[in-house]
PDB file of C-alpha atoms in Angstrom:
ATOM      1  CA  MET K  22     -16.399 -45.647 -13.549  1.00 43.00           C
ATOM      2  CA  ASN K  23     -14.897 -42.295 -14.607  1.00 46.00           C
ATOM      3  CA  GLN K  24     -15.170 -39.536 -12.026  1.00 51.00           C
ATOM      4  CA  ASP K  25     -15.284 -35.824 -12.752  1.00 52.00           C
ATOM      5  CA  LEU K  26     -12.265 -34.377 -10.961  1.00 55.00           C
ATOM      6  CA  SER K  27     -12.506 -30.851 -12.380  1.00 66.00           C
ATOM      7  CA  ILE K  28     -12.034 -27.969  -9.932  1.00 67.00           C
ATOM      8  CA  VAL K  29     -15.689 -26.909 -10.125  1.00 71.00           C
ATOM      9  CA  SER K  30     -16.939 -30.449  -9.575  1.00 71.00           C
ATOM     10  CA  LEU K  31     -14.584 -30.954  -6.616  1.00 71.00           C
ATOM     11  CA  ILE K  32     -15.789 -27.739  -4.989  1.00 71.00           C
ATOM     12  CA  LEU K  33     -19.448 -28.645  -5.535  1.00 73.00           C
ATOM     13  CA  HIS K  34     -18.977 -32.066  -3.960  1.00 69.00           C
ATOM     14  CA  ALA K  35     -16.836 -30.845  -1.049  1.00 71.00           C
ATOM     15  CA  SER K  36     -18.206 -30.654   2.477  1.00 74.00           C
ATOM     16  CA  LEU K  37     -19.969 -27.468   3.624  1.00 81.00           C
ATOM     17  CA  ALA K  38     -17.038 -26.393   5.814  1.00 79.00           C
ATOM     18  CA  VAL K  39     -14.601 -26.708   2.909  1.00 81.00           C
ATOM     19  CA  GLN K  40     -16.975 -24.828   0.608  1.00 84.00           C
ATOM     20  CA  LEU K  41     -17.221 -21.999   3.148  1.00 89.00           C
ATOM     21  CA  VAL K  42     -13.431 -21.836   3.422  1.00 88.00           C
ATOM     22  CA  ILE K  43     -13.080 -21.736  -0.367  1.00 88.00           C
ATOM     23  CA  ALA K  44     -15.766 -19.057  -0.688  1.00 91.00           C
ATOM     24  CA  GLY K  45     -14.046 -16.927   1.943  1.00 93.00           C
ATOM     25  CA  LEU K  46     -10.678 -17.299   0.245  1.00 93.00           C
ATOM     26  CA  LEU K  47     -12.117 -16.351  -3.138  1.00 93.00           C
ATOM     27  CA  LEU K  48     -13.709 -13.224  -1.639  1.00 96.00           C
ATOM     28  CA  VAL K  49     -10.429 -12.285   0.031  1.00 95.00           C
ATOM     29  CA  SER K  50      -8.569 -12.877  -3.223  1.00 95.00           C
ATOM     30  CA  LEU K  51     -11.012 -10.627  -5.085  1.00 96.00           C
ATOM     31  CA  ALA K  52     -10.564  -7.906  -2.449  1.00 96.00           C
ATOM     32  CA  SER K  53      -6.774  -8.180  -2.614  1.00 96.00           C
ATOM     33  CA  TRP K  54      -6.797  -7.845  -6.404  1.00 96.00           C
ATOM     34  CA  SER K  55      -8.944  -4.731  -6.013  1.00 96.00           C
ATOM     35  CA  VAL K  56      -6.360  -3.299  -3.616  1.00 96.00           C
ATOM     36  CA  ILE K  57      -3.506  -4.307  -5.947  1.00 96.00           C
ATOM     37  CA  PHE K  58      -4.971  -2.522  -8.971  1.00 96.00           C
ATOM     38  CA  GLY K  59      -5.851   0.512  -6.844  1.00 95.00           C
ATOM     39  CA  LYS K  60      -2.278   0.695  -5.509  1.00 96.00           C
ATOM     40  CA  LEU K  61      -0.774   0.273  -8.961  1.00 95.00           C
ATOM     41  CA  ILE K  62      -2.745   3.242 -10.243  1.00 95.00           C
ATOM     42  CA  GLY K  63      -2.370   5.363  -7.098  1.00 94.00           C
ATOM     43  CA  LEU K  64       1.377   4.924  -6.603  1.00 94.00           C
ATOM     44  CA  GLY K  65       1.977   5.460 -10.302  1.00 94.00           C
ATOM     45  CA  GLN K  66       0.099   8.780 -10.159  1.00 94.00           C
ATOM     46  CA  ILE K  67       2.029   9.824  -7.053  1.00 94.00           C
ATOM     47  CA  LYS K  68       5.370   9.224  -8.764  1.00 93.00           C
ATOM     48  CA  ARG K  69       4.367  11.135 -11.894  1.00 93.00           C
ATOM     49  CA  ARG K  70       3.024  14.095  -9.907  1.00 92.00           C
ATOM     50  CA  ASN K  71       6.067  14.171  -7.618  1.00 93.00           C
ATOM     51  CA  ASP K  72       8.401  14.149 -10.622  1.00 93.00           C
ATOM     52  CA  ALA K  73       6.424  16.939 -12.303  1.00 91.00           C
ATOM     53  CA  PHE K  74       6.470  19.127  -9.198  1.00 92.00           C
ATOM     54  CA  GLU K  75      10.144  18.469  -8.525  1.00 91.00           C
ATOM     55  CA  ALA K  76      10.991  19.568 -12.074  1.00 91.00           C
ATOM     56  CA  GLU K  77       8.907  22.721 -11.576  1.00 90.00           C
ATOM     57  CA  PHE K  78      10.464  23.392  -8.161  1.00 90.00           C
ATOM     58  CA  TRP K  79      14.032  23.207  -9.461  1.00 90.00           C
ATOM     59  CA  SER K  80      13.254  25.214 -12.591  1.00 88.00           C
ATOM     60  CA  GLY K  81      14.028  28.417 -10.668  1.00 82.00           C
ATOM     61  CA  LYS K  82      10.437  29.577 -10.228  1.00 84.00           C
ATOM     62  CA  ASN K  83       9.824  32.101  -7.453  1.00 86.00           C
ATOM     63  CA  LEU K  84       8.847  30.318  -4.230  1.00 87.00           C
ATOM     64  CA  ASN K  85       5.924  32.666  -3.533  1.00 85.00           C
ATOM     65  CA  ASP K  86       4.533  32.153  -7.029  1.00 85.00           C
ATOM     66  CA  LEU K  87       4.988  28.395  -6.695  1.00 87.00           C
ATOM     67  CA  TYR K  88       3.231  28.443  -3.318  1.00 87.00           C
ATOM     68  CA  GLN K  89       0.268  30.310  -4.800  1.00 85.00           C
ATOM     69  CA  SER K  90      -0.040  27.862  -7.697  1.00 82.00           C
ATOM     70  CA  VAL K  91       0.148  24.840  -5.382  1.00 79.00           C
ATOM     71  CA  GLY K  92      -2.717  26.155  -3.284  1.00 65.00           C
ATOM     72  CA  ASN K  93      -5.012  26.094  -6.302  1.00 61.00           C
ATOM     73  CA  ARG K  94      -4.387  22.463  -7.272  1.00 71.00           C
ATOM     74  CA  ALA K  95      -6.937  19.863  -6.231  1.00 67.00           C
ATOM     75  CA  ASP K  96      -4.717  16.946  -7.293  1.00 77.00           C
ATOM     76  CA  ALA K  97      -1.525  18.120  -5.619  1.00 84.00           C
ATOM     77  CA  ALA K  98       1.341  15.667  -5.269  1.00 90.00           C
ATOM     78  CA  PRO K  99       2.692  14.683  -1.829  1.00 92.00           C
ATOM     79  CA  LEU K 100       5.777  16.811  -2.524  1.00 93.00           C
ATOM     80  CA  GLU K 101       3.533  19.801  -3.226  1.00 93.00           C
ATOM     81  CA  ARG K 102       1.627  19.392   0.028  1.00 92.00           C
ATOM     82  CA  ILE K 103       4.870  19.061   2.000  1.00 94.00           C
ATOM     83  CA  PHE K 104       6.242  22.163   0.282  1.00 94.00           C
ATOM     84  CA  ALA K 105       3.013  24.065   0.967  1.00 92.00           C
ATOM     85  CA  SER K 106       2.957  23.118   4.654  1.00 92.00           C
ATOM     86  CA  GLY K 107       6.560  24.227   5.173  1.00 92.00           C
ATOM     87  CA  MET K 108       6.134  27.422   3.192  1.00 91.00           C
ATOM     88  CA  ARG K 109       2.876  28.237   4.984  1.00 90.00           C
ATOM     89  CA  GLU K 110       4.444  27.907   8.413  1.00 91.00           C
ATOM     90  CA  PHE K 111       7.520  29.871   7.373  1.00 88.00           C
ATOM     91  CA  MET K 112       5.456  32.756   5.964  1.00 87.00           C
ATOM     92  CA  LYS K 113       3.099  32.760   8.935  1.00 88.00           C
ATOM     93  CA  LEU K 114       5.968  33.300  11.375  1.00 85.00           C
ATOM     94  CA  ARG K 115       7.564  35.893   9.122  1.00 82.00           C
ATOM     95  CA  GLU K 116       4.290  37.849   9.150  1.00 81.00           C
ATOM     96  CA  LYS K 117       4.404  37.737  12.953  1.00 80.00           C
ATOM     97  CA  ARG K 118       7.835  39.399  12.808  1.00 76.00           C
ATOM     98  CA  VAL K 119       9.677  36.348  14.095  1.00 71.00           C
ATOM     99  CA  THR K 120      13.338  36.989  13.324  1.00 72.00           C
ATOM    100  CA  ASP K 121      14.956  34.002  15.029  1.00 76.00           C
ATOM    101  CA  GLN K 122      16.280  31.883  12.177  1.00 78.00           C
ATOM    102  CA  GLY K 123      16.303  28.740  14.304  1.00 81.00           C
ATOM    103  CA  ALA K 124      12.643  29.189  15.276  1.00 83.00           C
ATOM    104  CA  LEU K 125      11.634  29.801  11.660  1.00 84.00           C
ATOM    105  CA  LEU K 126      13.402  26.714  10.371  1.00 88.00           C
ATOM    106  CA  ASP K 127      12.279  24.468  13.238  1.00 90.00           C
ATOM    107  CA  ALA K 128       8.641  25.443  12.736  1.00 90.00           C
ATOM    108  CA  ALA K 129       8.804  24.899   8.975  1.00 91.00           C
ATOM    109  CA  ARG K 130      10.603  21.584   9.407  1.00 93.00           C
ATOM    110  CA  ARG K 131       8.047  20.355  11.986  1.00 94.00           C
ATOM    111  CA  ALA K 132       5.203  21.272   9.647  1.00 94.00           C
ATOM    112  CA  MET K 133       6.862  19.417   6.768  1.00 95.00           C
ATOM    113  CA  ARG K 134       7.591  16.358   8.920  1.00 95.00           C
ATOM    114  CA  ALA K 135       3.946  16.240  10.042  1.00 95.00           C
ATOM    115  CA  SER K 136       2.821  16.475   6.421  1.00 94.00           C
ATOM    116  CA  PHE K 137       5.369  13.798   5.474  1.00 95.00           C
ATOM    117  CA  HIS K 138       3.918  11.341   8.002  1.00 95.00           C
ATOM    118  CA  ARG K 139       0.386  12.018   6.739  1.00 94.00           C
ATOM    119  CA  GLU K 140       1.481  11.364   3.165  1.00 94.00           C
ATOM    120  CA  LEU K 141       3.333   8.195   4.150  1.00 95.00           C
ATOM    121  CA  ASP K 142       0.299   6.935   6.059  1.00 95.00           C
ATOM    122  CA  ALA K 143      -1.898   7.573   3.009  1.00 93.00           C
ATOM    123  CA  MET K 144       0.513   5.697   0.717  1.00 94.00           C
ATOM    124  CA  GLU K 145       0.611   2.729   3.121  1.00 93.00           C
ATOM    125  CA  HIS K 146      -3.189   2.524   3.298  1.00 92.00           C
ATOM    126  CA  ASN K 147      -4.398  -1.071   2.712  1.00 91.00           C
ATOM    127  CA  LEU K 148      -0.817  -2.344   2.559  1.00 94.00           C
ATOM    128  CA  SER K 149      -1.318  -4.224   5.828  1.00 94.00           C
ATOM    129  CA  PHE K 150      -4.358  -5.935   4.270  1.00 95.00           C
ATOM    130  CA  LEU K 151      -2.158  -7.433   1.553  1.00 95.00           C
ATOM    131  CA  ALA K 152       0.331  -8.569   4.191  1.00 95.00           C
ATOM    132  CA  SER K 153      -2.461 -10.253   6.159  1.00 95.00           C
ATOM    133  CA  VAL K 154      -3.842 -11.987   3.063  1.00 95.00           C
ATOM    134  CA  GLY K 155      -0.386 -13.231   2.140  1.00 95.00           C
ATOM    135  CA  SER K 156       0.371 -14.628   5.590  1.00 94.00           C
ATOM    136  CA  VAL K 157      -3.043 -15.984   6.640  1.00 95.00           C
ATOM    137  CA  SER K 158      -4.566 -17.390   3.429  1.00 94.00           C
ATOM    138  CA  PRO K 159      -2.316 -20.495   3.205  1.00 93.00           C
ATOM    139  CA  TYR K 160      -3.225 -21.454   6.776  1.00 94.00           C
ATOM    140  CA  VAL K 161      -6.939 -20.944   6.131  1.00 93.00           C
ATOM    141  CA  GLY K 162      -6.632 -23.148   3.044  1.00 90.00           C
ATOM    142  CA  LEU K 163      -4.723 -25.736   5.073  1.00 90.00           C
ATOM    143  CA  PHE K 164      -7.496 -25.732   7.660  1.00 89.00           C
ATOM    144  CA  GLY K 165     -10.011 -26.447   4.898  1.00 86.00           C
ATOM    145  CA  THR K 166      -7.818 -29.262   3.608  1.00 85.00           C
ATOM    146  CA  ILE K 167      -7.469 -30.904   7.025  1.00 86.00           C
ATOM    147  CA  TRP K 168     -11.188 -30.619   7.630  1.00 83.00           C
ATOM    148  CA  GLY K 169     -11.944 -32.087   4.195  1.00 79.00           C
ATOM    149  CA  ILE K 170      -9.565 -35.009   4.721  1.00 80.00           C
ATOM    150  CA  MET K 171     -11.122 -35.740   8.105  1.00 79.00           C
ATOM    151  CA  HIS K 172     -14.567 -35.656   6.523  1.00 73.00           C
ATOM    152  CA  ALA K 173     -13.412 -37.957   3.713  1.00 70.00           C
ATOM    153  CA  PHE K 174     -11.939 -40.535   6.097  1.00 72.00           C
ATOM    154  CA  VAL K 175     -15.060 -40.512   8.251  1.00 71.00           C
ATOM    155  CA  GLY K 176     -17.081 -41.329   5.128  1.00 66.00           C
ATOM    156  CA  LEU K 177     -14.646 -44.099   4.165  1.00 65.00           C
ATOM    157  CA  SER K 178     -14.949 -45.737   7.560  1.00 65.00           C
ATOM    158  CA  ASN K 179     -18.360 -47.114   6.552  1.00 65.00           C
ATOM    159  CA  LEU K 180     -16.955 -48.899   3.511  1.00 59.00           C
ATOM    160  CA  THR K 181     -15.796 -52.517   3.676  1.00 61.00           C
ATOM    161  CA  GLN K 182     -13.384 -52.174   0.774  1.00 61.00           C
ATOM    162  CA  VAL K 183     -11.337 -49.017   0.219  1.00 55.00           C
ATOM    163  CA  THR K 184      -9.442 -48.455  -3.042  1.00 58.00           C
ATOM    164  CA  LEU K 185      -7.571 -45.530  -4.501  1.00 55.00           C
ATOM    165  CA  ALA K 186     -10.629 -44.718  -6.610  1.00 57.00           C
ATOM    166  CA  THR K 187     -12.732 -44.244  -3.483  1.00 59.00           C
ATOM    167  CA  VAL K 188     -10.079 -42.256  -1.607  1.00 62.00           C
ATOM    168  CA  ALA K 189      -8.932 -39.931  -4.420  1.00 63.00           C
ATOM    169  CA  PRO K 190     -12.068 -37.754  -4.819  1.00 64.00           C
ATOM    170  CA  GLY K 191     -12.301 -36.916  -1.122  1.00 67.00           C
ATOM    171  CA  ILE K 192      -8.587 -36.069  -0.864  1.00 75.00           C
ATOM    172  CA  ALA K 193      -8.717 -34.022  -4.074  1.00 75.00           C
ATOM    173  CA  GLU K 194     -11.718 -32.060  -2.800  1.00 75.00           C
ATOM    174  CA  ALA K 195      -9.816 -31.213   0.369  1.00 76.00           C
ATOM    175  CA  LEU K 196      -6.628 -30.187  -1.438  1.00 83.00           C
ATOM    176  CA  VAL K 197      -8.534 -27.644  -3.511  1.00 84.00           C
ATOM    177  CA  ALA K 198      -8.769 -25.473  -0.379  1.00 86.00           C
ATOM    178  CA  THR K 199      -4.981 -25.356  -0.031  1.00 89.00           C
ATOM    179  CA  ALA K 200      -4.586 -24.561  -3.730  1.00 89.00           C
ATOM    180  CA  ILE K 201      -7.023 -21.650  -3.503  1.00 91.00           C
ATOM    181  CA  GLY K 202      -5.301 -20.448  -0.320  1.00 93.00           C
ATOM    182  CA  LEU K 203      -2.037 -20.251  -2.247  1.00 94.00           C
ATOM    183  CA  PHE K 204      -3.852 -18.631  -5.183  1.00 93.00           C
ATOM    184  CA  ALA K 205      -4.964 -15.856  -2.814  1.00 94.00           C
ATOM    185  CA  ALA K 206      -1.650 -15.552  -0.961  1.00 95.00           C
ATOM    186  CA  ILE K 207       0.983 -15.495  -3.717  1.00 95.00           C
ATOM    187  CA  PRO K 208      -0.230 -12.372  -5.611  1.00 96.00           C
ATOM    188  CA  ALA K 209      -0.768 -10.561  -2.300  1.00 96.00           C
ATOM    189  CA  VAL K 210       2.798 -11.291  -1.141  1.00 96.00           C
ATOM    190  CA  LEU K 211       4.345 -10.282  -4.473  1.00 96.00           C
ATOM    191  CA  ALA K 212       2.285  -7.087  -4.605  1.00 96.00           C
ATOM    192  CA  TYR K 213       3.080  -6.227  -0.980  1.00 96.00           C
ATOM    193  CA  ASN K 214       6.822  -6.533  -1.578  1.00 96.00           C
ATOM    194  CA  ARG K 215       6.661  -4.421  -4.723  1.00 96.00           C
ATOM    195  CA  PHE K 216       4.513  -1.695  -3.156  1.00 96.00           C
ATOM    196  CA  ALA K 217       6.649  -1.622  -0.009  1.00 96.00           C
ATOM    197  CA  ARG K 218       9.731  -0.957  -2.144  1.00 96.00           C
ATOM    198  CA  GLN K 219       7.917   1.757  -4.102  1.00 95.00           C
ATOM    199  CA  ILE K 220       6.744   3.448  -0.913  1.00 96.00           C
ATOM    200  CA  ASP K 221      10.239   3.285   0.569  1.00 96.00           C
ATOM    201  CA  ARG K 222      11.631   5.007  -2.509  1.00 95.00           C
ATOM    202  CA  SER K 223       8.894   7.645  -2.347  1.00 94.00           C
ATOM    203  CA  ALA K 224       9.616   8.201   1.354  1.00 95.00           C
ATOM    204  CA  ILE K 225      13.315   8.753   0.562  1.00 95.00           C
ATOM    205  CA  THR K 226      12.326  11.257  -2.133  1.00 94.00           C
ATOM    206  CA  LEU K 227      10.084  13.153   0.295  1.00 95.00           C
ATOM    207  CA  GLU K 228      12.683  13.204   3.079  1.00 95.00           C
ATOM    208  CA  THR K 229      15.393  14.384   0.690  1.00 95.00           C
ATOM    209  CA  PHE K 230      13.126  17.196  -0.490  1.00 95.00           C
ATOM    210  CA  ILE K 231      12.476  18.256   3.119  1.00 94.00           C
ATOM    211  CA  GLU K 232      16.214  18.579   3.735  1.00 93.00           C
ATOM    212  CA  GLU K 233      16.844  20.449   0.476  1.00 93.00           C
ATOM    213  CA  PHE K 234      13.913  22.810   0.975  1.00 93.00           C
ATOM    214  CA  SER K 235      15.005  23.438   4.571  1.00 91.00           C
ATOM    215  CA  ASN K 236      18.390  24.581   3.240  1.00 91.00           C
ATOM    216  CA  ILE K 237      16.644  26.964   0.842  1.00 89.00           C
ATOM    217  CA  LEU K 238      14.504  28.372   3.665  1.00 88.00           C
ATOM    218  CA  GLN K 239      17.613  28.817   5.776  1.00 86.00           C
ATOM    219  CA  ARG K 240      19.246  30.881   3.046  1.00 83.00           C
ATOM    220  CA  ASN K 241      16.086  32.960   2.668  1.00 77.00           C
ATOM    221  CA  ALA K 242      15.907  33.550   6.417  1.00 71.00           C
ATOM    222  CA  THR K 243      19.540  34.667   6.441  1.00 68.00           C
ATOM    223  CA  GLN K 244      18.966  37.186   3.663  1.00 62.00           C
ATOM    224  CA  HIS K 245      16.286  39.060   5.629  1.00 54.00           C
TER     225      HIS K 245
END
């Protein structure tokens, strides 16, 4: 007798516990793909906006004019917000007649570092979810497989004659859970590694800008 061993048929004939595991893994996989596409778009926009602002910053535009234009942008890049926070603090202390160069630079640097950590936290949002999916999903799938195999062997214990044809469907049903666990985990791990590298590069860009802008502020403080 031919048996239908397609994936859909195996899932439909699996035990309830295995079906629940598979359903949970499919939902997690769908959520991880949503995060992956969101990160692809978001990190791509961040890089383009950072590059555009960096080109504008080094074009020789007046810092006050650049600060005014940044304040009017709703879709400002992380570099713009870091620049604005440092410039805002620097100008605020200058208006208060603070002449100590060290105090001016320390305040501006602290403001930029605080903004940097906020931007980094925003870029890393949902990254831990991908890491969790990548590390946990295979074990959840393995749990479903073990449970399915146990259920299959319990059912076989009532048979007087056991052949490969009677064992294969139950084992195959159980192994589907492991396969779907890997299906959920592998894209999440690959995406996590790629996004982590992108965020690291963005963090280096932001930190380098903080140092370069601090040098510019130091020269401006010295001139007054």
